mmCIF file with all atom_site columns, C-alpha atoms in Angstrom:
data_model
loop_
_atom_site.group_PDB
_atom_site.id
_atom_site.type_symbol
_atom_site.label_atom_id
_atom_site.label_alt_id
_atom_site.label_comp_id
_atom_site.label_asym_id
_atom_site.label_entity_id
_atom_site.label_seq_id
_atom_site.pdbx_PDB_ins_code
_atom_site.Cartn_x
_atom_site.Cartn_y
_atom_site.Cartn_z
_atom_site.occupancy
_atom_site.B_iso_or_equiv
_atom_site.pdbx_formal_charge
_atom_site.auth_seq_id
_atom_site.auth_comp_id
_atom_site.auth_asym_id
_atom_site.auth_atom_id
_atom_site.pdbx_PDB_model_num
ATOM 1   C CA . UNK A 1 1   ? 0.000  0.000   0.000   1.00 0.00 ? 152 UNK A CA 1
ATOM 2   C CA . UNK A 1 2   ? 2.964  2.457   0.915   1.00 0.00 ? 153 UNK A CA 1
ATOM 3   C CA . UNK A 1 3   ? 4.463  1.723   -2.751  1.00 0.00 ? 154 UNK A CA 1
ATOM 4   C CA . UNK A 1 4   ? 0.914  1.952   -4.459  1.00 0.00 ? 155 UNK A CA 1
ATOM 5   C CA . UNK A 1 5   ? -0.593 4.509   -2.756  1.00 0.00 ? 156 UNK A CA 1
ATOM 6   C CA . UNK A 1 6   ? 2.587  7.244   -3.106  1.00 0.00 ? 157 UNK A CA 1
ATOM 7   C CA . UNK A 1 7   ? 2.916  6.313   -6.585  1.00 0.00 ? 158 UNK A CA 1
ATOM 8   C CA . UNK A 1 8   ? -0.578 6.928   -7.999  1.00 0.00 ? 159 UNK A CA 1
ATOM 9   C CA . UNK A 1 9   ? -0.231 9.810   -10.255 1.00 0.00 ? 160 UNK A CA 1
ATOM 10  C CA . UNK A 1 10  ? -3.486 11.713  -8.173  1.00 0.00 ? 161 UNK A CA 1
ATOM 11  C CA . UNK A 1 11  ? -3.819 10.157  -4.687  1.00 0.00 ? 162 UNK A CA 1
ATOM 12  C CA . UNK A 1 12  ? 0.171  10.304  -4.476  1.00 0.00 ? 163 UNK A CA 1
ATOM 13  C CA . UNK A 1 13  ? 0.363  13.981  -3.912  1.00 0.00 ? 164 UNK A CA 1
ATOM 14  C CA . UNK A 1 14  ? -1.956 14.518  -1.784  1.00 0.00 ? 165 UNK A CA 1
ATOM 15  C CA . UNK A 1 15  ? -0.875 11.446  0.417   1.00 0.00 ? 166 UNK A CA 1
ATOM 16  C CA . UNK A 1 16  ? 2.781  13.349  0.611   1.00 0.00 ? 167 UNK A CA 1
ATOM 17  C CA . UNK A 1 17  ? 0.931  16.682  1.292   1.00 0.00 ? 168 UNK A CA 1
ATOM 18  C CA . UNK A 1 18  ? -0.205 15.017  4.117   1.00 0.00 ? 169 UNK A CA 1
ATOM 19  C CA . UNK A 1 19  ? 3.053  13.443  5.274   1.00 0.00 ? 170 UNK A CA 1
ATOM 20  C CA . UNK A 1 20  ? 4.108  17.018  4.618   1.00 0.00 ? 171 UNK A CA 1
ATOM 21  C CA . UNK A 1 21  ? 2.047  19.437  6.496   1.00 0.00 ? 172 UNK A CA 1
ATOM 22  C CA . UNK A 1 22  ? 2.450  16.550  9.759   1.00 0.00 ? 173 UNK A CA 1
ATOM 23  C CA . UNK A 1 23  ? 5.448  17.922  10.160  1.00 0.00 ? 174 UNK A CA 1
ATOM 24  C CA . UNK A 1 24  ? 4.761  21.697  9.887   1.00 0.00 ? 175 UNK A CA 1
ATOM 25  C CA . UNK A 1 25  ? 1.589  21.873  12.334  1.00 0.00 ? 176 UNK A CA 1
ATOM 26  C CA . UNK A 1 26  ? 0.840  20.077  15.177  1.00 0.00 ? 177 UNK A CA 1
ATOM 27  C CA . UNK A 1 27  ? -3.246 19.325  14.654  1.00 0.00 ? 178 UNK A CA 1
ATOM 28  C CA . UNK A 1 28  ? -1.612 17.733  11.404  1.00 0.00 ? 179 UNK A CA 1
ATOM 29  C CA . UNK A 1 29  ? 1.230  15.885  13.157  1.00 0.00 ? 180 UNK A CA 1
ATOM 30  C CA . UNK A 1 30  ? -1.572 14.410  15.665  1.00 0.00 ? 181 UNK A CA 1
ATOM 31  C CA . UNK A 1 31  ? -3.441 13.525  12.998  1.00 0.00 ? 182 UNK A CA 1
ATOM 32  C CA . UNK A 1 32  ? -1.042 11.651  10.525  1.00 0.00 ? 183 UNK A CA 1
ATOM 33  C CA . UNK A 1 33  ? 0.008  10.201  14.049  1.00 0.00 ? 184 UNK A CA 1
ATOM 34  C CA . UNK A 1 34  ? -3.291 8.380   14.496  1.00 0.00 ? 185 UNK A CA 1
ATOM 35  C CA . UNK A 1 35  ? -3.396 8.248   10.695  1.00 0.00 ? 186 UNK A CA 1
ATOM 36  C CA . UNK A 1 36  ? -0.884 5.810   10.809  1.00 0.00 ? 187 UNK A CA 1
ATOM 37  C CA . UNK A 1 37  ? -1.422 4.182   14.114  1.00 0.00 ? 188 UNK A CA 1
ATOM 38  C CA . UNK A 1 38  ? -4.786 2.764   12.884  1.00 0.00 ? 189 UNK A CA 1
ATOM 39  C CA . UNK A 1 39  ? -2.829 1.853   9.755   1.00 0.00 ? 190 UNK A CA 1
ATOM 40  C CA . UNK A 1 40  ? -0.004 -0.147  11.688  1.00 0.00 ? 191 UNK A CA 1
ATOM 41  C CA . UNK A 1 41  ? -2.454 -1.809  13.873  1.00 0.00 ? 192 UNK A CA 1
ATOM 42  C CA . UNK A 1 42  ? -4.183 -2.995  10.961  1.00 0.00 ? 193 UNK A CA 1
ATOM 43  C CA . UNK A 1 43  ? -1.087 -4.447  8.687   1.00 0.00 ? 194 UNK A CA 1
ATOM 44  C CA . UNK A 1 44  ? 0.239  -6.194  13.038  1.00 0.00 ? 195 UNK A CA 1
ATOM 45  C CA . UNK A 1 45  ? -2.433 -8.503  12.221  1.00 0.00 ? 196 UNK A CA 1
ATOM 46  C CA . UNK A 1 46  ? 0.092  -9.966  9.424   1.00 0.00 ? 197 UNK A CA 1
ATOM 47  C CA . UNK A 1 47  ? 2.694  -10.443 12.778  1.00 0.00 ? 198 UNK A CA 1
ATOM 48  C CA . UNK A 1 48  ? 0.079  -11.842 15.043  1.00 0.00 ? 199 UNK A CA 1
ATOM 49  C CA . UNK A 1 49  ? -0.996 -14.412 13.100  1.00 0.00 ? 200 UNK A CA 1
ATOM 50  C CA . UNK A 1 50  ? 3.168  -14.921 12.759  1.00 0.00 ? 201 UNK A CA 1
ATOM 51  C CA . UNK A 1 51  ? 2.564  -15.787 16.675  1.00 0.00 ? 202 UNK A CA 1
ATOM 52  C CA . UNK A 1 52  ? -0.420 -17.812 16.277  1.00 0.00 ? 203 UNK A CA 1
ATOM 53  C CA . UNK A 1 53  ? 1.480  -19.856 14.235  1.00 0.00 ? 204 UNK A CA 1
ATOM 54  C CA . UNK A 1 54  ? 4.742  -20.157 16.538  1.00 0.00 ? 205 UNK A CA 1
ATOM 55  C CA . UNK A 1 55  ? 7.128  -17.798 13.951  1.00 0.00 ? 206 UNK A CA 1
ATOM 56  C CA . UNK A 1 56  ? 7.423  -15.313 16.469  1.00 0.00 ? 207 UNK A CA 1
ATOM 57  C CA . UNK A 1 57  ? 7.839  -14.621 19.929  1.00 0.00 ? 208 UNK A CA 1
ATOM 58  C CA . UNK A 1 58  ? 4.210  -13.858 21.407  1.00 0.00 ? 209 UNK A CA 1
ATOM 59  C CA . UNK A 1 59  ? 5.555  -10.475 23.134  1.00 0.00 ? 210 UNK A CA 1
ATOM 60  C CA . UNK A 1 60  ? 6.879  -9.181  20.097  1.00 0.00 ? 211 UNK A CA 1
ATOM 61  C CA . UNK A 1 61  ? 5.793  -5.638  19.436  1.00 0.00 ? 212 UNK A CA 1
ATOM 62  C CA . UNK A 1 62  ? 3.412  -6.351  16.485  1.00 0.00 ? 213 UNK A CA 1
ATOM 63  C CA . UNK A 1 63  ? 3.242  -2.977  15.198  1.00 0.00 ? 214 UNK A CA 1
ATOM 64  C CA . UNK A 1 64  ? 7.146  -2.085  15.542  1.00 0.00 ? 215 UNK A CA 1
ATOM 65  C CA . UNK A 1 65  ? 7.833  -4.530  13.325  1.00 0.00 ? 216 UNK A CA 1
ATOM 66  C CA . UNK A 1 66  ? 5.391  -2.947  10.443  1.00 0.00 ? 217 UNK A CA 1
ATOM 67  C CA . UNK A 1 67  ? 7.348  0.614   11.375  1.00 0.00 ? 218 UNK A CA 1
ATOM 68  C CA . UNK A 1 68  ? 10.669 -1.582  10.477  1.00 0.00 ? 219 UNK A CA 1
ATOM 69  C CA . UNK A 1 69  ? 9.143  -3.077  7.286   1.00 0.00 ? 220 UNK A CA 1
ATOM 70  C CA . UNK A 1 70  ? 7.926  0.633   5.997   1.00 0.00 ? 221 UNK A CA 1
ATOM 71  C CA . UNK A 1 71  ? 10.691 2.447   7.029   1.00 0.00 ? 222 UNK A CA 1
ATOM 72  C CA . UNK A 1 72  ? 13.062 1.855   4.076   1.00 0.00 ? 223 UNK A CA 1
ATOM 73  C CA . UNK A 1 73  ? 9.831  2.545   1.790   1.00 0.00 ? 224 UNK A CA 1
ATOM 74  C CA . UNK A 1 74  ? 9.464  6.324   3.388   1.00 0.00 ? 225 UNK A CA 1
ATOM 75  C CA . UNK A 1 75  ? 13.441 7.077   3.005   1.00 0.00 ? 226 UNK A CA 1
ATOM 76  C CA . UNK A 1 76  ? 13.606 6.750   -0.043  1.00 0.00 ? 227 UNK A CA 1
ATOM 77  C CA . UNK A 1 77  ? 10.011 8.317   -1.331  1.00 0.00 ? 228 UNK A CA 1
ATOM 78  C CA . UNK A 1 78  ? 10.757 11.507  1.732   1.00 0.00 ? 229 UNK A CA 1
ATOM 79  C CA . UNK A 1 79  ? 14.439 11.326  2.043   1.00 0.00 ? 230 UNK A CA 1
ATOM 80  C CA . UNK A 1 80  ? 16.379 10.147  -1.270  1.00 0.00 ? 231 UNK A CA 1
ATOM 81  C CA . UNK A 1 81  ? 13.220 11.067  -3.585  1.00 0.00 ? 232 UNK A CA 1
ATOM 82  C CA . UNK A 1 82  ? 13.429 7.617   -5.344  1.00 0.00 ? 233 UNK A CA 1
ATOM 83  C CA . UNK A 1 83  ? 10.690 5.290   -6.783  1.00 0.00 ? 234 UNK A CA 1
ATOM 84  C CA . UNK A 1 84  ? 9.556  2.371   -4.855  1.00 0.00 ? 235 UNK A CA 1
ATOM 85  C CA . UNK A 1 85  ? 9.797  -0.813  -6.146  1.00 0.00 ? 236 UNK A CA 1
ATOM 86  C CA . UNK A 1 86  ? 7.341  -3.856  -5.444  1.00 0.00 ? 237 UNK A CA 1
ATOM 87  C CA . UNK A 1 87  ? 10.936 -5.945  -5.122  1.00 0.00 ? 238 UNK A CA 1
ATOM 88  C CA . UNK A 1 88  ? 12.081 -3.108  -2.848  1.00 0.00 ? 239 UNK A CA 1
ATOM 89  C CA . UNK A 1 89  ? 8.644  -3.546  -0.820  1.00 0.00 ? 240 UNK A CA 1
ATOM 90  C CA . UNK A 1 90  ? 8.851  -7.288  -0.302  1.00 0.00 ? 241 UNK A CA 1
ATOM 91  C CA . UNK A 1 91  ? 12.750 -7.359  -0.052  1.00 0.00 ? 242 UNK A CA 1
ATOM 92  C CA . UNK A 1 92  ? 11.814 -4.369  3.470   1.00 0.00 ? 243 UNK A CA 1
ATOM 93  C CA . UNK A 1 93  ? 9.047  -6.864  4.133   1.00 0.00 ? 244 UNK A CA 1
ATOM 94  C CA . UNK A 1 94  ? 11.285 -9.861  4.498   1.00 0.00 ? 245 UNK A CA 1
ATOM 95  C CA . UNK A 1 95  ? 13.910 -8.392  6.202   1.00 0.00 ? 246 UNK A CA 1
ATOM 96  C CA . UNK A 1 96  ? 11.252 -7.299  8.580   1.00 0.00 ? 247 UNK A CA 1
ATOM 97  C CA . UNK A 1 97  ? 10.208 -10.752 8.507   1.00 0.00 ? 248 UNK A CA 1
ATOM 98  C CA . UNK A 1 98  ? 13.822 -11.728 9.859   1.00 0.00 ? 249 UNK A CA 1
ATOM 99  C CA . UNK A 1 99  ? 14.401 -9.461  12.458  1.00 0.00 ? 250 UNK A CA 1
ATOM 100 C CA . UNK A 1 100 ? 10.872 -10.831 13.743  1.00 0.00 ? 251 UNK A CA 1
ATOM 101 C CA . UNK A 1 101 ? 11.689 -14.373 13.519  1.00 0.00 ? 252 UNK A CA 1
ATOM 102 C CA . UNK A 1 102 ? 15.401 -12.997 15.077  1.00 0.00 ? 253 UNK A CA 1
ATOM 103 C CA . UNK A 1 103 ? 13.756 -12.647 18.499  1.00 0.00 ? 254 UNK A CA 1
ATOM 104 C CA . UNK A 1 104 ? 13.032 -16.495 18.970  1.00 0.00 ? 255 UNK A CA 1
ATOM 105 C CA . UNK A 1 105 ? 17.014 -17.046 18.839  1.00 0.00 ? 256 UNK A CA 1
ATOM 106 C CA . UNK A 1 106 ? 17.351 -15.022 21.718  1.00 0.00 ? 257 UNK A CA 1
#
């Protein structure tokens, strides 16, 4: 959805307006905040099923590990100004993945 929705030639801007003006007032900020809490919580059900199944430890921070998969996606559309990728999406994704599965090791 991060690739997708960023890249669409008409929702695209005004999704990076919104990124945008979240970090120039702070009604904005609290509402890109909860903007993409609600978001996160809703792409954690992807790691708690993870648990359910025994991939991951059942403390893990469901929702920190969707800010870890996405991160790499917002560099480089905010920071570096590049395209996203779907390989660059899944290869954030797995790694993600990793670091997730990581925490049983531990």
């Amino acid at each position: 959805m991060v690739r997708s929705g960023f890249a669409d030639p008409d929702a695209g801007t005004v999704a990076t307006a919104f990124v945008a003006a979240g970090m120039q007032h702070p009604d904005a900020t609290a509402a890109l905040r909860g903007f993409y809490a609600a978001r996160h919580d809703e792409a954690a059900a992807i790691v708690r099923r993870a648990v359910v199944r025994g991939e991951v430890e059942p403390n893990i921070d469901a929702a920190e590990i969707i800010r870890l998969a996405i991160a790499p996606l917002f560099h480089r559309l905010f920071i570096t100004h590049e395209p996203v990728t779907t390989e660059q999406a899944r290869r954030s994704a797995d790694i993600a993945a990793a670091l997730a599965r990581t925490a049983l090791d531990t």
